[in-house]
CSV table of C-alpha atoms and ligand atoms in Angstrom, one decimal:
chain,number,residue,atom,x,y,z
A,28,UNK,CA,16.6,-26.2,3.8
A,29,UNK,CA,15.3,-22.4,4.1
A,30,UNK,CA,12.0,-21.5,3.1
A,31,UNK,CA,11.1,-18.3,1.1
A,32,UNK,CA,7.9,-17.1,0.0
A,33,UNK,CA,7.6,-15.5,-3.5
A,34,UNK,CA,4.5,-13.0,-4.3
A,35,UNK,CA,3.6,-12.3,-8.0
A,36,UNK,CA,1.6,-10.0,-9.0
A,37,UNK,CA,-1.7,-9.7,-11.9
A,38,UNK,CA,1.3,-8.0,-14.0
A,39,UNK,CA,3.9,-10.6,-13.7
A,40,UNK,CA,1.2,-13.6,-14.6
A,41,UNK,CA,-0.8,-12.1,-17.2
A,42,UNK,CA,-1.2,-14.9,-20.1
A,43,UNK,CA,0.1,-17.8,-20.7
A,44,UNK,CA,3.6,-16.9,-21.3
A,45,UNK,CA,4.4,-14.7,-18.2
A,46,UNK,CA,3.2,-17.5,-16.1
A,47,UNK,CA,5.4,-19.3,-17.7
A,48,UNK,CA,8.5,-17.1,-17.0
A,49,UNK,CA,7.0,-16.6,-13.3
A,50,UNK,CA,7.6,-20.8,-13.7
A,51,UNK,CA,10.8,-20.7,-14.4
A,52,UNK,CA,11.9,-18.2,-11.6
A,53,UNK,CA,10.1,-20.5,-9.0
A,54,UNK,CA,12.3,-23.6,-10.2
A,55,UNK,CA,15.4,-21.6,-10.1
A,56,UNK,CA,15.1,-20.8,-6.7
A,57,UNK,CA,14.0,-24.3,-6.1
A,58,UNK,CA,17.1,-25.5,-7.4
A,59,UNK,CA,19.4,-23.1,-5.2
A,60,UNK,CA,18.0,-25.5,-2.6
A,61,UNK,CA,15.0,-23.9,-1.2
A,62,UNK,CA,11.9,-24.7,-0.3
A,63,UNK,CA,9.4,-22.4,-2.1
A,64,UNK,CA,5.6,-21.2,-1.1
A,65,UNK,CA,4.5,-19.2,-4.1
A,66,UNK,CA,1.5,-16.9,-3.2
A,67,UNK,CA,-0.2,-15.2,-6.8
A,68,UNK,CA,-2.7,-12.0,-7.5
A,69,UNK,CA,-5.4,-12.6,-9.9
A,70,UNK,CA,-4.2,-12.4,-13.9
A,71,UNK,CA,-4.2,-9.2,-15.1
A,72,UNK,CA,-7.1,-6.8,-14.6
A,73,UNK,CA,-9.0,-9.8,-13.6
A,74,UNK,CA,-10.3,-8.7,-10.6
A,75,UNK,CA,-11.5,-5.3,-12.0
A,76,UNK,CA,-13.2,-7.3,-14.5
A,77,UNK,CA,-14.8,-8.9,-12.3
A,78,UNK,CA,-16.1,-6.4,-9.9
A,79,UNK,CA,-17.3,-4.5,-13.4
A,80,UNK,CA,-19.7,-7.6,-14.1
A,81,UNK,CA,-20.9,-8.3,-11.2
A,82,UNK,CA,-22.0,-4.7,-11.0
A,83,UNK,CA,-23.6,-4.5,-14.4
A,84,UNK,CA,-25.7,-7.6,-13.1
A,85,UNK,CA,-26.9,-5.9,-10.4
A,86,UNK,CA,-26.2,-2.2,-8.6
A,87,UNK,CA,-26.2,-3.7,-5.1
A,88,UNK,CA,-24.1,-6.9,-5.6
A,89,UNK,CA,-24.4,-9.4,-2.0
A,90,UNK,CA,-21.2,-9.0,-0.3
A,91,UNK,CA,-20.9,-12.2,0.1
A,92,UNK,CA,-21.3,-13.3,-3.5
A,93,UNK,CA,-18.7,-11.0,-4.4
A,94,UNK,CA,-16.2,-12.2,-2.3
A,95,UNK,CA,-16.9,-15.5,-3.6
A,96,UNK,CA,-16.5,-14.5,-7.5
A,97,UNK,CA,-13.5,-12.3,-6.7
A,98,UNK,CA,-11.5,-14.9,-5.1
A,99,UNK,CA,-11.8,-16.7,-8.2
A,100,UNK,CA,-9.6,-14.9,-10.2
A,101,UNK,CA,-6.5,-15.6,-7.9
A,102,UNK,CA,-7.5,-19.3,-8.0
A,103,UNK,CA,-7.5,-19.1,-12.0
A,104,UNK,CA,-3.8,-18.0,-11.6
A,105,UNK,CA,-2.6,-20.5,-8.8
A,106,UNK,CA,-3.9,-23.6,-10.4
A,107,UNK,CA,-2.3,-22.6,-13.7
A,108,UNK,CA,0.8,-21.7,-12.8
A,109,UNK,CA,1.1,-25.0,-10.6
A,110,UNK,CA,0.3,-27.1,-14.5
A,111,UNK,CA,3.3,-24.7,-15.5
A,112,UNK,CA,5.4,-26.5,-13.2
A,113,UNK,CA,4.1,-29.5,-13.8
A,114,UNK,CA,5.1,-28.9,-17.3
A,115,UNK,CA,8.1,-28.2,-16.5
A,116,UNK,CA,8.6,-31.2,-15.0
A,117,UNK,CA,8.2,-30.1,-11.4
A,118,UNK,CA,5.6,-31.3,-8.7
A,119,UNK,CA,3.3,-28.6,-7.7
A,120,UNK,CA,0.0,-28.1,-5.9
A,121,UNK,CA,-1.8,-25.3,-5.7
A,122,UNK,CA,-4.6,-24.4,-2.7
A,123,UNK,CA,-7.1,-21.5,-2.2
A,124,UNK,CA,-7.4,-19.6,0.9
A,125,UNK,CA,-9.1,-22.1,2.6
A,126,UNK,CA,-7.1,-25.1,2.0
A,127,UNK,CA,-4.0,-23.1,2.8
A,128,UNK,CA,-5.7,-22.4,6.4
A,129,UNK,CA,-6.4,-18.9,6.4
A,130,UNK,CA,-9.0,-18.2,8.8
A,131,UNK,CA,-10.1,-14.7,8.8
A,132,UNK,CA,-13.2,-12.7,10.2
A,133,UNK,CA,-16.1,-12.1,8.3
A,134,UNK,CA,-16.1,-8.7,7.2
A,135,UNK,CA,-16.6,-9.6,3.4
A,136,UNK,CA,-14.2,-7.5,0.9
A,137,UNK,CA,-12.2,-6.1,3.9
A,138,UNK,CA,-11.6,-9.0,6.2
A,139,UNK,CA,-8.8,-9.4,8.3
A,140,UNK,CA,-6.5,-12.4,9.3
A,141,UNK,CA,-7.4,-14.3,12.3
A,142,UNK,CA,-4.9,-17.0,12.2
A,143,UNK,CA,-3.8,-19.5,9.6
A,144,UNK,CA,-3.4,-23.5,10.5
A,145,UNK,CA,-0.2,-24.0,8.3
A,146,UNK,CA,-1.0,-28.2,8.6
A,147,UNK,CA,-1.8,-28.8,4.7
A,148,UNK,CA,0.9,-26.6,3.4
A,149,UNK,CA,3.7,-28.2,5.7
A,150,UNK,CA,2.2,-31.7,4.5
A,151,UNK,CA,2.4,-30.8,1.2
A,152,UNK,CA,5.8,-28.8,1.6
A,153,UNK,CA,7.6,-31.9,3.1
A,154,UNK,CA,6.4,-34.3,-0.4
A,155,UNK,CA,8.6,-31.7,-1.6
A,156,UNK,CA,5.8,-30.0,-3.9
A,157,UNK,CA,6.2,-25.5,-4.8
A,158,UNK,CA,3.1,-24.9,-2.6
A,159,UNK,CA,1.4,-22.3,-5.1
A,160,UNK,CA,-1.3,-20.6,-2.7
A,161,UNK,CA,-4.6,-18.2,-4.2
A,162,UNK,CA,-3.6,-14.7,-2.4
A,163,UNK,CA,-6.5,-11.8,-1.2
A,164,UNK,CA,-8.6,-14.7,0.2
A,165,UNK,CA,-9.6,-16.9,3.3
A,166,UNK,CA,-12.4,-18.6,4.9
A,167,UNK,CA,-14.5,-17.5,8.2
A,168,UNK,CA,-15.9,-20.3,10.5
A,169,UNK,CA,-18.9,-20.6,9.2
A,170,UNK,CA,-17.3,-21.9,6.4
A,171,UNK,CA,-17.8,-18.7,4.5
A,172,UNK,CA,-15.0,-17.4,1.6
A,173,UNK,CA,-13.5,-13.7,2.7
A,174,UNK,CA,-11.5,-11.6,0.4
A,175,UNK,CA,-8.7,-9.5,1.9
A,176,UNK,CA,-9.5,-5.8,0.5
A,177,UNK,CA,-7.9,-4.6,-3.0
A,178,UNK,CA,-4.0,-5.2,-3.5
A,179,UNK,CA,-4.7,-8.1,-0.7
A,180,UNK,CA,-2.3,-10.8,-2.0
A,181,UNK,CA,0.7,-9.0,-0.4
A,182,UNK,CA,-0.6,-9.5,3.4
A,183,UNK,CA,-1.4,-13.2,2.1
A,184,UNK,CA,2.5,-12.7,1.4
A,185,UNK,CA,3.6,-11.7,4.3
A,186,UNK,CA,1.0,-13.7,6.4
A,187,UNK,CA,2.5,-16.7,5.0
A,188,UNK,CA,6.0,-16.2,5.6
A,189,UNK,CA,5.3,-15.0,9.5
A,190,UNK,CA,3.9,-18.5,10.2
A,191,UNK,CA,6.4,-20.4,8.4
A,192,UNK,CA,9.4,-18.5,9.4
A,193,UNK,CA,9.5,-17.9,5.9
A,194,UNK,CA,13.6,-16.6,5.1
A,195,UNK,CA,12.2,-13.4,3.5
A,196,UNK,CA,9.1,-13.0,1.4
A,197,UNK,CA,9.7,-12.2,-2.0
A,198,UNK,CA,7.6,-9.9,-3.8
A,199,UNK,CA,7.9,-10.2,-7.3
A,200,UNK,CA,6.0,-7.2,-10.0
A,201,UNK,CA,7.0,-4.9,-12.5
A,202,UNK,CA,9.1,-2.3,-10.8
A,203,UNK,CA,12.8,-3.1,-10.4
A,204,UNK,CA,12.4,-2.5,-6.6
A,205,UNK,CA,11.3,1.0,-4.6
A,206,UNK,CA,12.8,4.3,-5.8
A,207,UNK,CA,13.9,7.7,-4.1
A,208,UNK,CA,10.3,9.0,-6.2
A,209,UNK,CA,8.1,7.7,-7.9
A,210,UNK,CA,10.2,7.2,-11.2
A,211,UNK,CA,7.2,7.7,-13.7
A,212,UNK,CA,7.0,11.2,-12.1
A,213,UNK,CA,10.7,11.6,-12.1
A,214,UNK,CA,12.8,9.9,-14.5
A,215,UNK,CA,16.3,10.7,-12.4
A,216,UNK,CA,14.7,8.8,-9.0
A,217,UNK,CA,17.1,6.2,-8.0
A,218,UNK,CA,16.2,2.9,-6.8
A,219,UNK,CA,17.2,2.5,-3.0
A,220,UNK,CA,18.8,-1.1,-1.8
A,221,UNK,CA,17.2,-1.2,1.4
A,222,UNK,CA,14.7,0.7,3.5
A,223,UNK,CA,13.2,0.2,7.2
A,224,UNK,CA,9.9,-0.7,7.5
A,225,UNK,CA,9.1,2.6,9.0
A,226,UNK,CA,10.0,4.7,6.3
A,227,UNK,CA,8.3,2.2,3.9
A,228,UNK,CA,5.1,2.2,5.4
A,229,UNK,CA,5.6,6.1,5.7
A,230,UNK,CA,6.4,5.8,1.8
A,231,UNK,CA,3.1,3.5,0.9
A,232,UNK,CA,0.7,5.4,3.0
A,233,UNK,CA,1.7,8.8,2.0
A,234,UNK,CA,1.4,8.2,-1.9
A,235,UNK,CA,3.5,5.8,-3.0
A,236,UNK,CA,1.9,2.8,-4.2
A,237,UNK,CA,4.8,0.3,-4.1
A,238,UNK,CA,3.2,-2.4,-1.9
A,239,UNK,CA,0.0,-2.9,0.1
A,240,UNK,CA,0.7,-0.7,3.7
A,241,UNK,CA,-1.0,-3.6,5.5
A,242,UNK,CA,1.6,-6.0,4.1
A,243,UNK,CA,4.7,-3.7,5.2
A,244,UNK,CA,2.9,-3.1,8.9
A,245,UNK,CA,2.4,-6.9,9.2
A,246,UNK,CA,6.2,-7.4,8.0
A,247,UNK,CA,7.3,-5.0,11.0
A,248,UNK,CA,5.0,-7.4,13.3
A,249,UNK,CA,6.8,-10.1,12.4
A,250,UNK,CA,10.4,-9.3,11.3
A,251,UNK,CA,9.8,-10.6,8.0
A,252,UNK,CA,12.5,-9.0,5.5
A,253,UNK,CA,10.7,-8.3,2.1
A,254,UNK,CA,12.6,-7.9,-1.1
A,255,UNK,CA,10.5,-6.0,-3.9
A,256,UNK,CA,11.9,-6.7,-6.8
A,257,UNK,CA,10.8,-7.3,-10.5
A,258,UNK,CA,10.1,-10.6,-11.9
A,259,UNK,CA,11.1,-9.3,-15.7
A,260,UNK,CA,14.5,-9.1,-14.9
A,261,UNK,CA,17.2,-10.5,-12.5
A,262,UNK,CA,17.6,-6.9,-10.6
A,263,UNK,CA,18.2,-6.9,-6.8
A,264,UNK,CA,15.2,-5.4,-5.8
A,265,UNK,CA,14.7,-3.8,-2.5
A,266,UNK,CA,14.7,-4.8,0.8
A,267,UNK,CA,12.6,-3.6,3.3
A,268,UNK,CA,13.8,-4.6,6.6
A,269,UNK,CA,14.7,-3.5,10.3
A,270,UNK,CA,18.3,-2.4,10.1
A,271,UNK,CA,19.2,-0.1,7.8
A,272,UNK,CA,22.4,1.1,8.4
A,273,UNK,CA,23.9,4.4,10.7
A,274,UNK,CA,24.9,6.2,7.7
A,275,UNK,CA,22.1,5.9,5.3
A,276,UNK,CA,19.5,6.2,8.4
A,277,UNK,CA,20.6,9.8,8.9
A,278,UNK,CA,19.4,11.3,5.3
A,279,UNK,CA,15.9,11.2,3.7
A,280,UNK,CA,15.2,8.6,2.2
A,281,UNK,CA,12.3,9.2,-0.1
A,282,UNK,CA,9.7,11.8,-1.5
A,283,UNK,CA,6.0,10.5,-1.5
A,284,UNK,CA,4.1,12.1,-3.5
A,285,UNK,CA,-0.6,11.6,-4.1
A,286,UNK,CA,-2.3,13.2,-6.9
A,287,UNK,CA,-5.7,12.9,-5.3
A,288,UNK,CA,-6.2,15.2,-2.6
A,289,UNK,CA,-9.6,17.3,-2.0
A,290,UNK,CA,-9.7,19.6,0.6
A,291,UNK,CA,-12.7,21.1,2.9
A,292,UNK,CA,-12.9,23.9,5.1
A,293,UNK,CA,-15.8,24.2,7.8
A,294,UNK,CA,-15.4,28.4,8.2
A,295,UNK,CA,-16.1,30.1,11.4
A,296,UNK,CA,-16.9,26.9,13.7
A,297,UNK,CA,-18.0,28.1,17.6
A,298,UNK,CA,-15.1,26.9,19.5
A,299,UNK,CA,-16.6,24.6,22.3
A,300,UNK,CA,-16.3,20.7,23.3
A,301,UNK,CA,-17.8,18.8,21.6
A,302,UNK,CA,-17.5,20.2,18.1
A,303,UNK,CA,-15.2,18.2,16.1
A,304,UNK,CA,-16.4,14.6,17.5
A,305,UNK,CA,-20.0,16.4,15.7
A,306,UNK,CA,-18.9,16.7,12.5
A,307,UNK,CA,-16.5,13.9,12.5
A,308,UNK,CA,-18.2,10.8,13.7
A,309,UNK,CA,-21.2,11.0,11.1
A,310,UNK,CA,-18.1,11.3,8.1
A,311,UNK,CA,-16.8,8.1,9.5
A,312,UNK,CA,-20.2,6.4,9.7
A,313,UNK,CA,-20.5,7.2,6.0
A,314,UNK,CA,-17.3,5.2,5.4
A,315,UNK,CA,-15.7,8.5,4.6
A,316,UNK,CA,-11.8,8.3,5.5
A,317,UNK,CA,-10.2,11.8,6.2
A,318,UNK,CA,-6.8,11.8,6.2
A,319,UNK,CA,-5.2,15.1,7.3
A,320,UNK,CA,-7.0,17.4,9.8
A,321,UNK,CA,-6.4,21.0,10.8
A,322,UNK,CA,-8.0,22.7,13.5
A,323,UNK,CA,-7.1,26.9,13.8
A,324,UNK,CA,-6.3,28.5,16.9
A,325,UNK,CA,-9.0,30.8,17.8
A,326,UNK,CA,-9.2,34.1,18.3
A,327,UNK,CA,-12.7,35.4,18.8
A,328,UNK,CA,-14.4,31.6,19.7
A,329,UNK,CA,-14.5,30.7,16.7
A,330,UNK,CA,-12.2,28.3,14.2
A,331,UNK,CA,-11.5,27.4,10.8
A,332,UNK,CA,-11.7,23.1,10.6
A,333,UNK,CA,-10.3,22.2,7.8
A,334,UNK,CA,-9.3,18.2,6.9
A,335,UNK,CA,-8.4,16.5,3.4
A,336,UNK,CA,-10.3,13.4,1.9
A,337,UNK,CA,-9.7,11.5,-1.4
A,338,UNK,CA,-10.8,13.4,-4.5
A,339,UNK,CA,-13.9,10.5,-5.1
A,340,UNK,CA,-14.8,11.1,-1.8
A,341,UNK,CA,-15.1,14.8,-1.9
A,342,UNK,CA,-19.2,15.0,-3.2
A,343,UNK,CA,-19.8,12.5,-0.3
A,344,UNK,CA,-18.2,14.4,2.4
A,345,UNK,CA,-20.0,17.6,1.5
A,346,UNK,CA,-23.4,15.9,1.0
A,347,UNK,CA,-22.8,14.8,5.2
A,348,UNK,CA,-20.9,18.1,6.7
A,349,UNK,CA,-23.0,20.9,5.0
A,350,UNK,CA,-26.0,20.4,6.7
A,351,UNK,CA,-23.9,19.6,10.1
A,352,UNK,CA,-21.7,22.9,9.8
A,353,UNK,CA,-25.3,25.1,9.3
A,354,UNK,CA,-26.9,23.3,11.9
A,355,UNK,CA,-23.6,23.8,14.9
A,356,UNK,CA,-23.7,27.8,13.4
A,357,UNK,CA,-20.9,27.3,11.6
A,358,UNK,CA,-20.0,30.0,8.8
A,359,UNK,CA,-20.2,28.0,5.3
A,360,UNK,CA,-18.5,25.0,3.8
A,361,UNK,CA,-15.7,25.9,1.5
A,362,UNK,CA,-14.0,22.9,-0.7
A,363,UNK,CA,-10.3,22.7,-3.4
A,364,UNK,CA,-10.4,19.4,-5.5
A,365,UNK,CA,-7.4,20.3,-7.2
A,366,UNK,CA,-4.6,19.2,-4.6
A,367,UNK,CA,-1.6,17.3,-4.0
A,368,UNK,CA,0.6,16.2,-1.4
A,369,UNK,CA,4.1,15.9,-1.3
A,370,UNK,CA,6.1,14.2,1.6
A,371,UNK,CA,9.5,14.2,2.5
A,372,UNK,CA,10.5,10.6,4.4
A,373,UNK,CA,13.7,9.6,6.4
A,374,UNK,CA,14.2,8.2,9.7
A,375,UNK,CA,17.3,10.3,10.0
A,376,UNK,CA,14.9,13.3,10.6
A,377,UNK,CA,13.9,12.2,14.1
A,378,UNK,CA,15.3,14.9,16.2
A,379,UNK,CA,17.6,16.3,13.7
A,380,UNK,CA,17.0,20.4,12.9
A,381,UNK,CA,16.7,21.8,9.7
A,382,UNK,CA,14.5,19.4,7.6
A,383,UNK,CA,11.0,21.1,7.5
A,384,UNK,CA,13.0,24.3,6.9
A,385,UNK,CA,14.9,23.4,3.7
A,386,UNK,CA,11.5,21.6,2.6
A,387,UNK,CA,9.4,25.2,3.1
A,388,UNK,CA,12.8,26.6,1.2
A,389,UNK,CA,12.8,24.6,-1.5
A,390,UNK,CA,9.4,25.2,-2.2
A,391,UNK,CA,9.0,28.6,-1.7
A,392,UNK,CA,12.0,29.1,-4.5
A,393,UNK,CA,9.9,27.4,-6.6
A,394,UNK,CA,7.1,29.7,-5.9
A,395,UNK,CA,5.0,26.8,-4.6
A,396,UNK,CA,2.3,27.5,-2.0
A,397,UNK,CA,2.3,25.3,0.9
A,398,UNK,CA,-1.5,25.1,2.2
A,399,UNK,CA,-1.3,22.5,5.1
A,400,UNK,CA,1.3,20.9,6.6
A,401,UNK,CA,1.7,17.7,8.7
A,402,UNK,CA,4.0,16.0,10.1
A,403,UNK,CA,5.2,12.4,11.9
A,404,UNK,CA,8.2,11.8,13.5
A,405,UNK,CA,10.3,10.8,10.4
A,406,UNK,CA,7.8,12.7,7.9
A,407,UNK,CA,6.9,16.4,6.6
A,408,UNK,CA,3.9,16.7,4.2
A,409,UNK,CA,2.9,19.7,2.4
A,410,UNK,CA,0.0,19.7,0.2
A,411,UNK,CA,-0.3,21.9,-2.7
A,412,UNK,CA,-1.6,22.7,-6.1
A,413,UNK,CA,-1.8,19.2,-7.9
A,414,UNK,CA,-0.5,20.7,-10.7
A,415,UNK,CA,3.0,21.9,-9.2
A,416,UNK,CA,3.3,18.7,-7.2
A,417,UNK,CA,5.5,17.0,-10.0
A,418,UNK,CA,7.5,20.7,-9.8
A,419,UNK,CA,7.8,20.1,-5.8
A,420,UNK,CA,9.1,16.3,-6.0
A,421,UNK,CA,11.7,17.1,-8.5
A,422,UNK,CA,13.0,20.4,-6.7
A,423,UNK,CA,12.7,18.4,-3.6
A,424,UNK,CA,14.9,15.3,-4.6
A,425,UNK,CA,17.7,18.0,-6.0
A,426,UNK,CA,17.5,19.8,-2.5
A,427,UNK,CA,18.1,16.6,-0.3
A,428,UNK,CA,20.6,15.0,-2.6
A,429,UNK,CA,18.2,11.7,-3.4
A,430,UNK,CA,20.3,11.2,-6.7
A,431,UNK,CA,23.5,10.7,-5.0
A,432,UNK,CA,24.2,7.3,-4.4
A,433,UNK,CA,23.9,5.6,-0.9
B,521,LIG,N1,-6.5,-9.3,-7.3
B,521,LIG,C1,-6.7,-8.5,-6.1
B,521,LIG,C2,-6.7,-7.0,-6.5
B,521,LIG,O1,-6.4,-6.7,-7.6
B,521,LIG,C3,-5.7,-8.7,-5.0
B,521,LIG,C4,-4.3,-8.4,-5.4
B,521,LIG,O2,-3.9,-8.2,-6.5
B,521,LIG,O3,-3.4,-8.4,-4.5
B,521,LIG,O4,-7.0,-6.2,-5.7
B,522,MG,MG1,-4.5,-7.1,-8.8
């Protein structure tokens, strides 16, 4: 008997009838002959709820409190969908974090996996019950309940199916599967059968909120093939796997694309050691993540440093680099809120010519202004205005052929 691992998420068991559908699904692929271990998300906006009222009860909430309350509302979901199945005339049993032995540090609201003791879940897997497990949550040693970070239940996922050499883990929300672009953006996106984790987690960290990155990385770890699919249809989904095949690896494969992009420059920096690592490391300590950074080459010992945070984060990051940039004798602090990036993704670009050119072509016909560009191996990233960004992606997926099927 194979195992697989199904992940729904707050969309797909939001009231009483969805989890009834999400029911249903489980006991059909119970009755193909599989073993199933069913991992859920909270119901709904449940967790947003949540973090509202704990906040309206008090401005500092104690970390550890709120992991406590937030790990409720995936518990809420697990134990009802398991008296769905009971309903339904199936045995179930559903376990939180704990019970479903996953151990994890104790960094409250971001903790990570340590290891997970699969004993209770095997036990309960061979009395032949659906295992329904609470996702985004675990336990430290001290006996202490961890959430996993936001969007958390899809590492759960994958976590799961790594230790029990799971067949593939299932991911189950309300997209039919992952799309050339983001098909809310562009309507003419087409949905792609399979994609390698590389380019996926490519995909998800440049913009494209498909599935939790952490959850595609720990996938690659692990070789575990995910299928995202939708759980209000029968659609095949997507599979995000290792081998993708010769012909579809040599073409891009997807256009990212992130709406909030804020931009500062530090002008006139005095080139010496030192300098960057200054006004880096305090943006760090103040939890500030900068995402692409530019440094000029300089002319007359002096350079332009210029890096992108999220928009929320832009007030933050000025509050800790203006006084740094006066006090290293830099020029002035310049910022742009009103940015986008758009990112061309394909593993077929490694070593081949020509990409990055018919991307800056592309654009320029459109009369878009590139302002920074980055790049990986199998990525080129432009960001832009936000408002021609929807212009870029749709000119983009005309100029590399994304409509044409694979
Ligand atoms: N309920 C949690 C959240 O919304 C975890 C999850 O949905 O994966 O972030
Ligand atoms: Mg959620």
């Amino acid at each position: 008997m194979t195992l697989i691992v199904q992940k729904y998420g707050g969309t797909s068991v939001a009231g009483a009838s969805r989890i009834k559908r999400v029911a249903r699904r489980i006991i059909k692929t119970r009755e193909a002959g599989h073993q199933v271990v069913v991992v859920v998300s909270a119901m709904g906006d449940t967790t947003d709820d949540l973090v509202k009222m704990a906040y309206q009860i008090n401005e500092f909430p104690d970390k550890r409190e709120l992991d406590v309350l937030l790990s409720t509302g995936e518990v809420v979901a697990s134990t009802l969908l398991a008296m769905a199945l009971h309903g339904m005339g199936f045995p179930a049993i559903s376990l939180n974090g704990a019970q479903a032995g996953i151990r994890t540090d104790s960094a409250y609201s971001r903790a990570r996996i340590t290891g997970i003791d699969p004993a209770r879940i095997l036990k309960e897997l061979e009395k032949g019950s659906i295992v329904i497990v609470a996702g985004f949550q675990g336990i430290t040693e001290d006996l202490d309940i961890t959430t996993l970070g936001r969007g958390g239940s899809d590492t759960t996922a994958v976590a799961l199916a790594a230790i029990l050499k799971a067949k593939t883990c299932e991911r189950y929300t309300d997209v039919n599967g992952i799309y050339t672009a983001d098909p809310r953006l562009l309507p003419e996106a087409r949905k792609l059968t399979e994609i390698s984790y590389e380019e996926m987690l490519e995909m998800v960290t440049y913009g494209f909120k498909a599935i939790h990155p952490r959850a595609v990385e720990l996938g690659e770890v692990f070789s575990v093939p995910i299928l995202v699919a939708s759980s209000f249809n029968d659609k095949p989904g997507t599979l995000i796997h290792k081998e993708v095949s010769m012909e579809i690896r040599n073409k891009v494969r997807g256009i990212a694309h992130d709406l909030d992009v804020a931009k500062i420059t530090v002008v006139r920096v005095p080139d010496r050691p030192g300098i960057a690592a200054q006004i880096f490391l305090p943006l760090a300590e103040a939890g500030i993540s900068v995402d692409t950074i530019v440094q000029n080459a300089s002319i007359d010992n002096t350079t332009d440093l210029t890096f992108t945070v999220a928009k929320s984060q832009l007030a933050g990051a000025m509050t800790v680099v203006e006084p740094i940039a006066a006090s290293i004798g830099a020029q002035k602090c310049v910022s742009d809120s009103d940015l986008g990036k758009v990112s061309i993704i394909g593993s077929g670009m490694q070593n081949a010519p020509g990409y990055a050119a018919r991307m800056f072509d592309t654009l320029s016909k459109e009369n878009i202004n590139i302002l920074l560009i980055t790049t990986s191996e199998i990525r080129i990233t432009c960001i832009i205005e936000e408002a021609r960004v929807k212009d870029a992606v749709k000119a983009l997926h005309r100029a590399f052929e994304l409509e044409k099927a694979e």
